[in-house]
Short mmCIF file of C-alpha atoms in Angstrom, two decimals:
data_model
loop_
_atom_site.label_atom_id
_atom_site.label_comp_id
_atom_site.label_asym_id
_atom_site.label_seq_id
_atom_site.Cartn_x
_atom_site.Cartn_y
_atom_site.Cartn_z
CA UNK A 1 -16.97 -3.65 8.84
CA UNK A 2 -14.46 -0.87 9.40
CA UNK A 3 -15.57 2.76 9.27
CA UNK A 4 -13.46 5.77 8.30
CA UNK A 5 -15.03 9.24 8.36
CA UNK A 6 -13.32 12.34 7.01
CA UNK A 7 -13.78 15.46 4.93
CA UNK A 8 -12.96 15.97 1.28
CA UNK A 9 -9.84 18.10 0.90
CA UNK A 10 -10.14 21.11 -1.40
CA UNK A 11 -7.15 19.88 -3.42
CA UNK A 12 -8.98 16.58 -4.01
CA UNK A 13 -11.53 18.27 -6.25
CA UNK A 14 -10.86 18.86 -9.94
CA UNK A 15 -11.92 21.32 -12.59
CA UNK A 16 -15.34 19.69 -12.85
CA UNK A 17 -15.99 20.92 -9.27
CA UNK A 18 -16.34 17.37 -8.01
CA UNK A 19 -13.94 14.94 -6.37
CA UNK A 20 -11.25 13.74 -8.77
CA UNK A 21 -11.62 10.06 -9.61
CA UNK A 22 -7.92 9.61 -8.86
CA UNK A 23 -8.49 10.30 -5.16
CA UNK A 24 -10.55 7.21 -4.43
CA UNK A 25 -7.55 4.90 -4.32
CA UNK A 26 -5.90 7.20 -1.76
CA UNK A 27 -9.02 7.10 0.40
CA UNK A 28 -9.48 3.37 0.13
CA UNK A 29 -5.81 2.77 0.99
CA UNK A 30 -6.13 5.05 4.03
CA UNK A 31 -9.20 3.14 5.21
CA UNK A 32 -7.34 -0.17 4.98
CA UNK A 33 -4.92 0.84 7.75
CA UNK A 34 -6.68 -1.36 10.35
CA UNK A 35 -6.26 -4.26 7.90
CA UNK A 36 -2.55 -3.46 7.60
CA UNK A 37 -2.33 -3.61 11.41
CA UNK A 38 -3.64 -7.19 11.38
CA UNK A 39 -0.45 -8.11 9.51
CA UNK A 40 1.90 -5.67 11.24
CA UNK A 41 0.47 -4.21 14.46
CA UNK A 42 3.26 -1.62 14.66
CA UNK A 43 2.99 -0.75 10.94
CA UNK A 44 6.64 -1.74 10.56
CA UNK A 45 7.85 -0.21 7.31
CA UNK A 46 11.15 -2.12 7.45
CA UNK A 47 9.30 -5.43 7.21
CA UNK A 48 6.17 -4.45 5.39
CA UNK A 49 4.20 -7.66 4.80
CA UNK A 50 1.82 -6.74 1.99
CA UNK A 51 1.93 -5.93 -1.68
CA UNK A 52 -0.92 -4.75 -3.85
CA UNK A 53 -1.90 -6.91 -6.82
CA UNK A 54 -4.72 -4.83 -8.23
CA UNK A 55 -7.73 -2.65 -7.63
CA UNK A 56 -11.02 -1.93 -9.32
CA UNK A 57 -13.17 1.09 -8.58
CA UNK A 58 -16.69 1.71 -9.84
CA UNK A 59 -18.14 5.21 -9.74
CA UNK A 60 -21.86 5.37 -9.04
CA UNK A 61 -22.33 9.09 -8.46
CA UNK A 62 -20.27 12.24 -8.17
CA UNK A 63 -18.80 13.30 -4.81
CA UNK A 64 -18.42 16.90 -3.73
CA UNK A 65 -16.45 19.15 -1.45
CA UNK A 66 -17.99 20.39 1.79
CA UNK A 67 -19.81 17.23 2.85
CA UNK A 68 -18.27 14.49 5.01
CA UNK A 69 -17.49 11.18 3.38
CA UNK A 70 -17.35 7.71 4.86
CA UNK A 71 -15.46 4.63 3.72
CA UNK A 72 -16.83 1.24 4.79
CA UNK A 73 -14.33 -1.59 4.51
CA UNK A 74 -15.03 -5.31 4.38
CA UNK A 75 -12.99 -8.41 3.62
CA UNK A 76 -14.62 -10.02 0.59
CA UNK A 77 -12.23 -12.89 -0.14
CA UNK A 78 -9.43 -14.78 1.62
CA UNK A 79 -7.24 -17.04 -0.48
CA UNK A 80 -3.97 -18.83 0.25
CA UNK A 81 -1.68 -15.83 0.45
CA UNK A 82 -3.96 -13.16 -0.98
CA UNK A 83 -7.21 -11.50 0.05
CA UNK A 84 -9.64 -8.87 -1.21
CA UNK A 85 -11.09 -5.84 0.49
CA UNK A 86 -14.43 -4.51 -0.67
CA UNK A 87 -14.96 -0.84 0.13
CA UNK A 88 -17.80 1.60 -0.26
CA UNK A 89 -17.64 5.39 -0.32
CA UNK A 90 -20.73 7.09 1.08
CA UNK A 91 -21.65 10.78 1.05
CA UNK A 92 -24.92 12.38 2.14
CA UNK A 93 -26.57 8.97 2.56
CA UNK A 94 -25.73 7.77 -0.94
CA UNK A 95 -23.21 5.16 -2.01
CA UNK A 96 -20.99 7.00 -4.48
CA UNK A 97 -18.26 4.49 -5.32
CA UNK A 98 -17.17 0.96 -4.56
CA UNK A 99 -13.77 -0.62 -4.76
CA UNK A 100 -12.24 -4.06 -4.60
CA UNK A 101 -8.54 -4.35 -3.89
CA UNK A 102 -6.43 -7.50 -3.99
CA UNK A 103 -3.49 -7.63 -1.62
CA UNK A 104 -0.91 -10.39 -1.15
CA UNK A 105 1.03 -11.23 1.99
CA UNK A 106 4.54 -10.77 0.69
CA UNK A 107 8.18 -10.98 1.68
CA UNK A 108 9.93 -8.11 -0.13
CA UNK A 109 13.44 -9.40 0.65
CA UNK A 110 12.78 -12.83 -0.78
CA UNK A 111 10.35 -11.54 -3.41
CA UNK A 112 7.77 -14.20 -2.72
CA UNK A 113 4.27 -14.48 -1.36
CA UNK A 114 3.60 -15.82 2.14
CA UNK A 115 0.70 -18.06 3.17
CA UNK A 116 -1.83 -16.36 5.48
CA UNK A 117 -1.82 -18.20 8.81
CA UNK A 118 -4.89 -19.11 10.83
CA UNK A 119 -4.55 -16.32 13.35
CA UNK A 120 -4.54 -13.63 10.67
CA UNK A 121 -7.23 -15.46 8.72
CA UNK A 122 -9.48 -15.34 11.77
CA UNK A 123 -8.91 -11.63 12.29
CA UNK A 124 -9.64 -10.91 8.65
CA UNK A 125 -12.82 -12.96 8.87
CA UNK A 126 -14.13 -10.65 11.58
CA UNK A 127 -14.55 -8.03 8.84
CA UNK A 128 -16.14 -10.36 6.31
CA UNK A 129 -19.09 -9.05 4.32
CA UNK A 130 -22.33 -9.95 6.08
CA UNK A 131 -25.29 -11.31 4.18
CA UNK A 132 -27.36 -8.47 2.84
CA UNK A 133 -24.49 -6.35 1.57
CA UNK A 134 -24.46 -6.46 -2.20
CA UNK A 135 -20.96 -6.48 -3.60
CA UNK B 1 -1.55 3.43 -29.80
CA UNK B 2 -0.69 6.60 -27.94
CA UNK B 3 2.65 6.95 -26.18
CA UNK B 4 3.43 9.07 -23.12
CA UNK B 5 6.99 9.11 -21.74
CA UNK B 6 7.95 10.75 -18.47
CA UNK B 7 9.95 10.35 -15.27
CA UNK B 8 8.72 9.14 -11.91
CA UNK B 9 8.43 12.04 -9.46
CA UNK B 10 10.18 11.60 -6.11
CA UNK B 11 6.92 12.32 -4.30
CA UNK B 12 5.26 9.47 -6.22
CA UNK B 13 7.32 6.89 -4.34
CA UNK B 14 6.24 5.57 -0.96
CA UNK B 15 7.89 4.15 2.14
CA UNK B 16 8.53 0.85 0.36
CA UNK B 17 10.92 2.76 -1.93
CA UNK B 18 8.85 1.94 -4.97
CA UNK B 19 6.13 3.83 -6.84
CA UNK B 20 2.93 4.14 -4.80
CA UNK B 21 0.10 2.12 -6.31
CA UNK B 22 -2.13 5.19 -5.97
CA UNK B 23 -0.15 7.02 -8.65
CA UNK B 24 -1.08 4.79 -11.54
CA UNK B 25 -4.52 6.33 -11.98
CA UNK B 26 -2.92 9.78 -12.18
CA UNK B 27 -0.54 8.57 -14.88
CA UNK B 28 -3.21 6.77 -16.86
CA UNK B 29 -5.48 9.81 -16.71
CA UNK B 30 -2.64 12.04 -17.92
CA UNK B 31 -1.96 9.69 -20.83
CA UNK B 32 -5.61 9.84 -21.90
CA UNK B 33 -5.37 13.53 -22.74
CA UNK B 34 -5.22 12.87 -26.53
CA UNK B 35 -8.41 10.83 -26.08
CA UNK B 36 -10.04 13.76 -24.26
CA UNK B 37 -9.09 15.97 -27.23
CA UNK B 38 -11.06 13.72 -29.58
CA UNK B 39 -14.18 14.78 -27.65
CA UNK B 40 -13.13 18.36 -26.93
CA UNK B 41 -10.21 19.55 -29.07
CA UNK B 42 -9.78 22.68 -26.93
CA UNK B 43 -10.10 20.73 -23.65
CA UNK B 44 -13.05 22.96 -22.78
CA UNK B 45 -13.60 22.63 -19.04
CA UNK B 46 -16.88 24.55 -19.18
CA UNK B 47 -18.43 21.86 -21.37
CA UNK B 48 -16.46 18.82 -20.39
CA UNK B 49 -17.93 15.89 -22.33
CA UNK B 50 -16.75 12.85 -20.38
CA UNK B 51 -17.36 11.20 -17.04
CA UNK B 52 -15.49 8.25 -15.60
CA UNK B 53 -17.50 5.13 -14.78
CA UNK B 54 -14.74 2.93 -13.40
CA UNK B 55 -11.18 1.73 -13.61
CA UNK B 56 -9.27 -1.44 -12.92
CA UNK B 57 -5.52 -1.62 -12.50
CA UNK B 58 -3.41 -4.78 -12.28
CA UNK B 59 0.10 -4.60 -10.89
CA UNK B 60 2.57 -6.98 -12.48
CA UNK B 61 5.84 -5.73 -11.03
CA UNK B 62 7.15 -2.90 -8.90
CA UNK B 63 8.13 0.43 -10.47
CA UNK B 64 11.00 2.55 -9.20
CA UNK B 65 12.30 6.08 -9.11
CA UNK B 66 15.11 7.12 -11.42
CA UNK B 67 14.10 5.23 -14.55
CA UNK B 68 11.79 6.64 -17.26
CA UNK B 69 8.32 5.18 -17.57
CA UNK B 70 6.06 4.90 -20.58
CA UNK B 71 2.29 4.65 -20.81
CA UNK B 72 0.83 3.02 -23.93
CA UNK B 73 -2.83 3.77 -24.49
CA UNK B 74 -5.29 1.86 -26.66
CA UNK B 75 -9.04 1.92 -27.15
CA UNK B 76 -10.28 -1.54 -26.18
CA UNK B 77 -14.05 -1.13 -26.45
CA UNK B 78 -16.53 1.30 -27.99
CA UNK B 79 -20.16 1.04 -26.91
CA UNK B 80 -23.17 3.29 -27.45
CA UNK B 81 -22.13 6.18 -25.26
CA UNK B 82 -19.23 4.59 -23.38
CA UNK B 83 -15.80 3.26 -24.27
CA UNK B 84 -12.80 1.65 -22.60
CA UNK B 85 -9.16 2.54 -22.72
CA UNK B 86 -6.60 -0.18 -22.10
CA UNK B 87 -3.26 1.14 -20.87
CA UNK B 88 0.10 -0.38 -20.12
CA UNK B 89 2.86 1.03 -17.93
CA UNK B 90 6.35 0.04 -19.04
CA UNK B 91 9.67 0.61 -17.27
CA UNK B 92 13.10 -0.73 -18.27
CA UNK B 93 11.58 -2.93 -20.97
CA UNK B 94 9.12 -4.65 -18.65
CA UNK B 95 5.36 -4.22 -18.48
CA UNK B 96 4.71 -3.25 -14.86
CA UNK B 97 0.99 -2.52 -14.74
CA UNK B 98 -2.08 -2.51 -16.94
CA UNK B 99 -5.29 -0.57 -16.58
CA UNK B 100 -8.71 -0.51 -18.12
CA UNK B 101 -10.84 2.59 -17.70
CA UNK B 102 -14.46 3.04 -18.69
CA UNK B 103 -15.53 6.53 -19.70
CA UNK B 104 -18.93 7.78 -20.79
CA UNK B 105 -19.71 10.69 -23.07
CA UNK B 106 -21.78 12.80 -20.71
CA UNK B 107 -23.71 16.03 -20.48
CA UNK B 108 -23.10 17.37 -16.96
CA UNK B 109 -25.83 20.01 -17.17
CA UNK B 110 -28.50 17.52 -18.16
CA UNK B 111 -26.94 14.69 -16.17
CA UNK B 112 -27.28 12.18 -18.97
CA UNK B 113 -25.07 10.17 -21.26
CA UNK B 114 -24.62 11.13 -24.92
CA UNK B 115 -24.34 8.71 -27.86
CA UNK B 116 -20.90 8.65 -29.49
CA UNK B 117 -21.27 9.85 -33.09
CA UNK B 118 -19.57 8.30 -36.10
CA UNK B 119 -16.87 10.94 -36.41
CA UNK B 120 -15.66 10.39 -32.86
CA UNK B 121 -16.13 6.65 -33.19
CA UNK B 122 -13.80 6.66 -36.17
CA UNK B 123 -11.14 8.65 -34.37
CA UNK B 124 -11.29 6.36 -31.37
CA UNK B 125 -10.97 3.37 -33.66
CA UNK B 126 -7.62 4.66 -34.90
CA UNK B 127 -6.25 3.74 -31.46
CA UNK B 128 -7.88 0.32 -31.28
CA UNK B 129 -5.83 -2.55 -29.94
CA UNK B 130 -4.14 -4.36 -32.82
CA UNK B 131 -4.05 -8.14 -33.03
CA UNK B 132 -1.12 -9.45 -31.08
CA UNK B 133 -1.53 -7.24 -28.02
CA UNK B 134 -2.79 -9.34 -25.14
CA UNK B 135 -5.23 -7.48 -22.97
CA UNK C 1 19.45 27.08 -15.72
CA UNK C 2 17.64 23.76 -15.93
CA UNK C 3 14.47 23.43 -18.00
CA UNK C 4 11.59 21.03 -17.42
CA UNK C 5 8.62 21.05 -19.81
CA UNK C 6 5.43 19.11 -19.22
CA UNK C 7 1.64 19.26 -19.33
CA UNK C 8 -0.74 19.96 -16.48
CA UNK C 9 -2.50 16.76 -15.38
CA UNK C 10 -6.28 16.92 -15.19
CA UNK C 11 -6.16 15.74 -11.58
CA UNK C 12 -3.88 18.69 -10.75
CA UNK C 13 -6.71 21.16 -11.28
CA UNK C 14 -9.18 21.96 -8.52
CA UNK C 15 -12.78 23.10 -8.25
CA UNK C 16 -11.82 26.63 -9.26
CA UNK C 17 -10.91 25.20 -12.70
CA UNK C 18 -7.29 26.24 -12.29
CA UNK C 19 -4.19 24.40 -11.09
CA UNK C 20 -4.31 23.62 -7.38
CA UNK C 21 -1.75 25.60 -5.42
CA UNK C 22 -0.69 22.37 -3.72
CA UNK C 23 0.75 21.02 -6.97
CA UNK C 24 3.56 23.52 -7.31
CA UNK C 25 5.77 21.81 -4.74
CA UNK C 26 5.38 18.52 -6.66
CA UNK C 27 6.43 20.22 -9.88
CA UNK C 28 9.35 22.06 -8.33
CA UNK C 29 10.58 18.86 -6.68
CA UNK C 30 10.36 17.01 -9.99
CA UNK C 31 12.36 19.75 -11.72
CA UNK C 32 15.13 19.47 -9.11
CA UNK C 33 15.99 15.94 -10.20
CA UNK C 34 19.13 17.07 -12.09
CA UNK C 35 20.21 18.80 -8.87
CA UNK C 36 19.67 15.57 -6.95
CA UNK C 37 21.90 13.82 -9.49
CA UNK C 38 24.77 16.19 -8.68
CA UNK C 39 24.75 14.69 -5.17
CA UNK C 40 23.84 11.11 -6.17
CA UNK C 41 24.31 10.41 -9.89
CA UNK C 42 22.48 7.10 -9.59
CA UNK C 43 19.65 8.58 -7.46
CA UNK C 44 20.56 6.06 -4.75
CA UNK C 45 17.58 5.90 -2.40
CA UNK C 46 19.49 3.78 0.13
CA UNK C 47 21.96 6.60 0.71
CA UNK C 48 19.92 9.62 -0.14
CA UNK C 49 22.11 12.65 0.55
CA UNK C 50 19.62 15.52 0.87
CA UNK C 51 16.93 16.70 3.24
CA UNK C 52 14.54 19.57 2.69
CA UNK C 53 14.62 22.42 5.19
CA UNK C 54 11.89 24.63 3.76
CA UNK C 55 10.19 26.09 0.76
CA UNK C 56 8.42 29.28 -0.17
CA UNK C 57 6.15 29.66 -3.17
CA UNK C 58 4.68 32.91 -4.49
CA UNK C 59 1.74 32.81 -6.84
CA UNK C 60 1.70 35.55 -9.47
CA UNK C 61 -1.10 34.36 -11.73
CA UNK C 62 -3.40 31.39 -12.16
CA UNK C 63 -2.31 28.36 -14.19
CA UNK C 64 -4.68 26.30 -16.31
CA UNK C 65 -5.16 22.89 -17.81
CA UNK C 66 -4.51 22.35 -21.50
CA UNK C 67 -1.43 24.53 -21.92
CA UNK C 68 2.16 23.30 -21.45
CA UNK C 69 4.07 24.54 -18.42
CA UNK C 70 7.78 25.03 -17.92
CA UNK C 71 9.85 25.05 -14.74
CA UNK C 72 13.15 26.93 -14.84
CA UNK C 73 15.53 26.00 -12.04
CA UNK C 74 18.51 27.98 -10.75
CA UNK C 75 20.80 27.72 -7.76
CA UNK C 76 20.34 30.94 -5.80
CA UNK C 77 22.52 30.30 -2.72
CA UNK C 78 25.26 27.89 -1.65
CA UNK C 79 26.12 27.77 2.05
CA UNK C 80 28.27 25.39 4.08
CA UNK C 81 26.06 22.34 3.91
CA UNK C 82 22.86 23.88 2.54
CA UNK C 83 21.82 25.56 -0.70
CA UNK C 84 18.75 27.15 -2.26
CA UNK C 85 17.08 26.54 -5.56
CA UNK C 86 15.08 29.34 -7.13
CA UNK C 87 12.44 28.13 -9.57
CA UNK C 88 9.98 29.77 -11.91
CA UNK C 89 6.83 28.32 -13.39
CA UNK C 90 5.95 29.67 -16.81
CA UNK C 91 2.80 29.12 -18.87
CA UNK C 92 1.84 30.81 -22.17
CA UNK C 93 4.77 33.20 -21.91
CA UNK C 94 3.89 34.46 -18.43
CA UNK C 95 5.66 33.75 -15.15
CA UNK C 96 2.94 32.29 -12.95
CA UNK C 97 4.75 31.29 -9.76
CA UNK C 98 8.18 31.34 -8.20
CA UNK C 99 9.63 29.14 -5.50
CA UNK C 100 12.69 29.04 -3.31
CA UNK C 101 13.61 25.76 -1.65
CA UNK C 102 16.33 25.18 0.93
CA UNK C 103 17.97 21.78 0.91
CA UNK C 104 20.71 20.43 3.17
CA UNK C 105 23.29 17.77 2.35
CA UNK C 106 22.45 15.25 5.03
CA UNK C 107 23.45 11.87 6.42
CA UNK C 108 20.20 10.17 7.45
CA UNK C 109 21.95 7.36 9.37
CA UNK C 110 23.97 9.77 11.50
CA UNK C 111 21.26 12.43 11.48
CA UNK C 112 23.66 15.25 10.71
CA UNK C 113 24.38 17.69 7.92
CA UNK C 114 27.37 17.22 5.61
CA UNK C 115 29.59 20.00 4.24
CA UNK C 116 29.26 20.50 0.48
CA UNK C 117 32.64 19.73 -1.13
CA UNK C 118 34.28 21.74 -3.88
CA UNK C 119 33.37 19.37 -6.69
CA UNK C 120 29.66 19.57 -5.92
CA UNK C 121 29.92 23.28 -5.22
CA UNK C 122 31.32 23.80 -8.69
CA UNK C 123 28.58 21.78 -10.35
CA UNK C 124 25.89 23.68 -8.45
CA UNK C 125 27.49 26.96 -9.49
CA UNK C 126 26.96 26.06 -13.14
CA UNK C 127 23.26 26.64 -12.52
CA UNK C 128 23.67 29.89 -10.59
CA UNK C 129 21.29 32.72 -11.37
CA UNK C 130 22.79 34.97 -14.02
CA UNK C 131 22.65 38.74 -13.73
CA UNK C 132 19.41 40.01 -15.13
CA UNK C 133 17.15 37.43 -13.52
CA UNK C 134 15.15 39.06 -10.76
CA UNK C 135 14.63 36.77 -7.81
CA UNK D 1 -6.66 28.23 17.45
CA UNK D 2 -8.20 25.58 15.21
CA UNK D 3 -7.27 21.94 15.67
CA UNK D 4 -7.27 19.23 12.98
CA UNK D 5 -6.30 15.67 13.95
CA UNK D 6 -5.75 12.88 11.44
CA UNK D 7 -3.51 10.02 10.41
CA UNK D 8 -0.75 10.03 7.85
CA UNK D 9 -1.83 8.19 4.70
CA UNK D 10 0.52 5.47 3.46
CA UNK D 11 0.68 7.14 0.05
CA UNK D 12 1.86 10.35 1.73
CA UNK D 13 5.19 8.78 2.63
CA UNK D 14 8.08 8.69 0.17
CA UNK D 15 11.09 6.50 -0.53
CA UNK D 16 12.91 7.90 2.50
CA UNK D 17 10.23 6.22 4.66
CA UNK D 18 9.07 9.55 6.03
CA UNK D 19 6.27 11.92 5.06
CA UNK D 20 6.91 13.58 1.71
CA UNK D 21 7.55 17.31 2.07
CA UNK D 22 5.02 17.91 -0.69
CA UNK D 23 2.16 16.76 1.53
CA UNK D 24 2.35 19.57 4.04
CA UNK D 25 0.59 22.05 1.80
CA UNK D 26 -2.28 19.57 1.34
CA UNK D 27 -2.59 19.18 5.11
CA UNK D 28 -2.39 22.89 5.83
CA UNK D 29 -5.01 23.62 3.16
CA UNK D 30 -7.31 20.98 4.65
CA UNK D 31 -6.91 22.50 8.11
CA UNK D 32 -7.91 25.94 6.80
CA UNK D 33 -11.43 24.77 5.94
CA UNK D 34 -12.95 26.51 9.02
CA UNK D 35 -11.25 29.70 7.81
CA UNK D 36 -12.80 29.22 4.38
CA UNK D 37 -16.19 28.92 6.07
CA UNK D 38 -15.79 32.37 7.62
CA UNK D 39 -15.83 33.74 4.07
CA UNK D 40 -18.32 31.27 2.61
CA UNK D 41 -20.29 29.34 5.23
CA UNK D 42 -21.65 26.95 2.60
CA UNK D 43 -18.25 26.52 0.91
CA UNK D 44 -19.84 27.81 -2.29
CA UNK D 45 -17.54 26.78 -5.13
CA UNK D 46 -19.44 28.89 -7.67
CA UNK D 47 -18.55 32.05 -5.79
CA UNK D 48 -15.33 31.09 -4.10
CA UNK D 49 -14.09 34.20 -2.30
CA UNK D 50 -10.40 33.47 -1.74
CA UNK D 51 -7.22 33.13 -3.75
CA UNK D 52 -3.84 32.03 -2.49
CA UNK D 53 -0.94 34.46 -2.84
CA UNK D 54 1.84 32.38 -1.35
CA UNK D 55 3.00 29.92 1.26
CA UNK D 56 6.16 29.18 3.18
CA UNK D 57 6.80 25.95 5.01
CA UNK D 58 9.71 25.26 7.37
CA UNK D 59 10.59 21.67 8.23
CA UNK D 60 11.87 21.16 11.77
CA UNK D 61 11.87 17.38 12.00
CA UNK D 62 10.81 14.36 9.96
CA UNK D 63 7.24 13.01 10.22
CA UNK D 64 6.40 9.32 9.99
CA UNK D 65 3.60 6.95 9.12
CA UNK D 66 1.67 5.23 11.90
CA UNK D 67 1.44 8.09 14.38
CA UNK D 68 -1.39 10.65 14.44
CA UNK D 69 -0.62 14.19 13.37
CA UNK D 70 -2.22 17.45 14.41
CA UNK D 71 -2.40 20.78 12.60
CA UNK D 72 -2.89 23.90 14.73
CA UNK D 73 -4.09 26.90 12.77
CA UNK D 74 -3.90 30.56 13.79
CA UNK D 75 -4.49 33.87 12.04
CA UNK D 76 -1.18 35.71 12.14
CA UNK D 77 -1.95 38.83 10.08
CA UNK D 78 -5.00 40.67 8.77
CA UNK D 79 -4.45 43.32 6.11
CA UNK D 80 -6.86 45.24 3.88
CA UNK D 81 -7.95 42.40 1.64
CA UNK D 82 -5.39 39.77 2.57
CA UNK D 83 -4.52 37.78 5.68
CA UNK D 84 -2.04 35.16 6.82
CA UNK D 85 -2.56 31.84 8.54
CA UNK D 86 0.22 30.44 10.68
CA UNK D 87 0.05 26.67 11.08
CA UNK D 88 1.99 24.09 13.04
CA UNK D 89 2.24 20.37 12.41
CA UNK D 90 2.70 18.28 15.54
CA UNK D 91 3.45 14.57 15.87
CA UNK D 92 4.27 12.63 19.03
CA UNK D 93 4.50 15.83 21.08
CA UNK D 94 7.00 17.51 18.78
CA UNK D 95 6.47 20.40 16.41
CA UNK D 96 7.62 19.04 13.03
CA UNK D 97 6.80 21.82 10.60
CA UNK D 98 5.35 25.30 10.46
CA UNK D 99 3.69 27.13 7.62
CA UNK D 100 2.54 30.62 6.80
CA UNK D 101 0.04 31.09 4.00
CA UNK D 102 -1.15 34.36 2.52
CA UNK D 103 -4.68 34.41 1.16
CA UNK D 104 -6.57 37.27 -0.49
CA UNK D 105 -10.31 37.86 -0.51
CA UNK D 106 -10.92 37.81 -4.24
CA UNK D 107 -13.61 38.15 -6.86
CA UNK D 108 -12.74 35.65 -9.61
CA UNK D 109 -15.26 37.05 -12.11
CA UNK D 110 -13.94 40.61 -11.80
CA UNK D 111 -10.36 39.46 -11.17
CA UNK D 112 -9.83 41.84 -8.27
CA UNK D 113 -9.27 41.72 -4.55
CA UNK D 114 -12.06 42.56 -2.10
CA UNK D 115 -11.65 44.45 1.19
CA UNK D 116 -12.25 42.32 4.29
CA UNK D 117 -15.26 43.73 6.15
CA UNK D 118 -15.55 44.17 9.91
CA UNK D 119 -17.69 41.10 10.51
CA UNK D 120 -15.17 38.77 8.85
CA UNK D 121 -12.28 40.64 10.44
CA UNK D 122 -13.77 39.99 13.85
CA UNK D 123 -14.23 36.28 13.18
CA UNK D 124 -10.68 35.95 11.92
CA UNK D 125 -9.43 37.75 15.02
CA UNK D 126 -10.93 35.02 17.20
CA UNK D 127 -8.19 32.74 15.89
CA UNK D 128 -5.36 35.24 16.30
CA UNK D 129 -2.08 33.98 17.72
CA UNK D 130 -2.05 34.46 21.49
CA UNK D 131 0.97 35.81 23.29
CA UNK D 132 3.36 33.02 24.09
CA UNK D 133 3.17 31.29 20.73
CA UNK D 134 6.41 31.85 18.87
CA UNK D 135 5.89 32.26 15.18
#
């Protein structure tokens, strides 16, 4: 599991005085940075090795400004060239949202997916969801 | 079907020189405004009648700056108090992304969902997905 | 003068139920697209010819969701390699914010500014602030 | 001086593979949270005591993804009901941008400014710019 702690930004709230639903994908992307580094340790933008295939976010409870939030990131699936992250957003001891994102190892120049090798597969597996975490 | 046409903003691109995946939920939310008006014609923020339960976005192809984009919005499900929108993002004649969002008619003060009445149900149905559109 | 009309996005509001101040620079950037096209008609990201040196935004009145907004864009200064845009944000017949942005014609590969030639200078001048507009 | 350290988010870059200029106002707002707490220790959104009158950001050098950034926040002016923050954005030991923001103590219900009392004035003064910092 990877942990990312931070504060809600004022501009991330909306007129309902809670966190805008649109912000969750920003937060989840930010919290995947250690996953990006498994594929490109230097975060090399010229040879970026990943493309996003889709995401799904479920909202369980509202989130508010003024209280720290935490994203917990797990790897929930590893396929041939793609994998899923499962992420939870916690605030004040309550799970407020969950997200599953599918990413593909990808060669932008050749416009094709790339098989995940064993070394990367092993590093991803270190963040696999343990038994007892309900996805 | 509801149509929303607009241009990509420069700040909506990312370092991969394409549209950031995080932007799609902003665009889809924007394109749901006519749906919001079915529930609150004056867009009354003091008595906002909807809460978002979840969204799912699938990316089919990259989107780029400098070419107009179009969001097409349909109602794909109507339940007791909740409903789904199905949305497509088109650019240069190609469908680039699709999204399904679940919203719930909701009373924020009482923190409970509200049954969708027949009048609203009928208006939502006007935007139902016609046969021939693959979701 | 260049005109850009659009609607406030729900996610652009904040917990004070008005438009977040952080959004104005997004809007003003979007409304400068025709200016960008004077320097690069095809909006060529591989040879982007401009860099931003600074911006200043003054807020005159709050802006709200549910009412169309308009950005009016003028050229307020042309220097050797730099120029300023002056922009106004109008909503419901009232000027709500103004912004001045300094951009520089720039060669990113060589990391140096580029003198604005007469052809571009002339096109910029077409959008100069007329007498009678108070900056 | 107040210090805020964080990482650039991938979605905060743009097609030029650097940080979008539009992001700076988000970052500077986030870094003012301790200033907000001087006026409202509980960050009470129902009685928010501040309104933004303007900001000015100067860009000195490009900022990039993958390297931590730091915002340093000072109080650079205290008037009757308004005050200025002066903020610097540092990355890799270089000052990349500076910003000055004018905020006003404000009563939203009565739509009028409120004089800053001595207690708040004293707390703001603790973050005043020391000699030797060039604004």
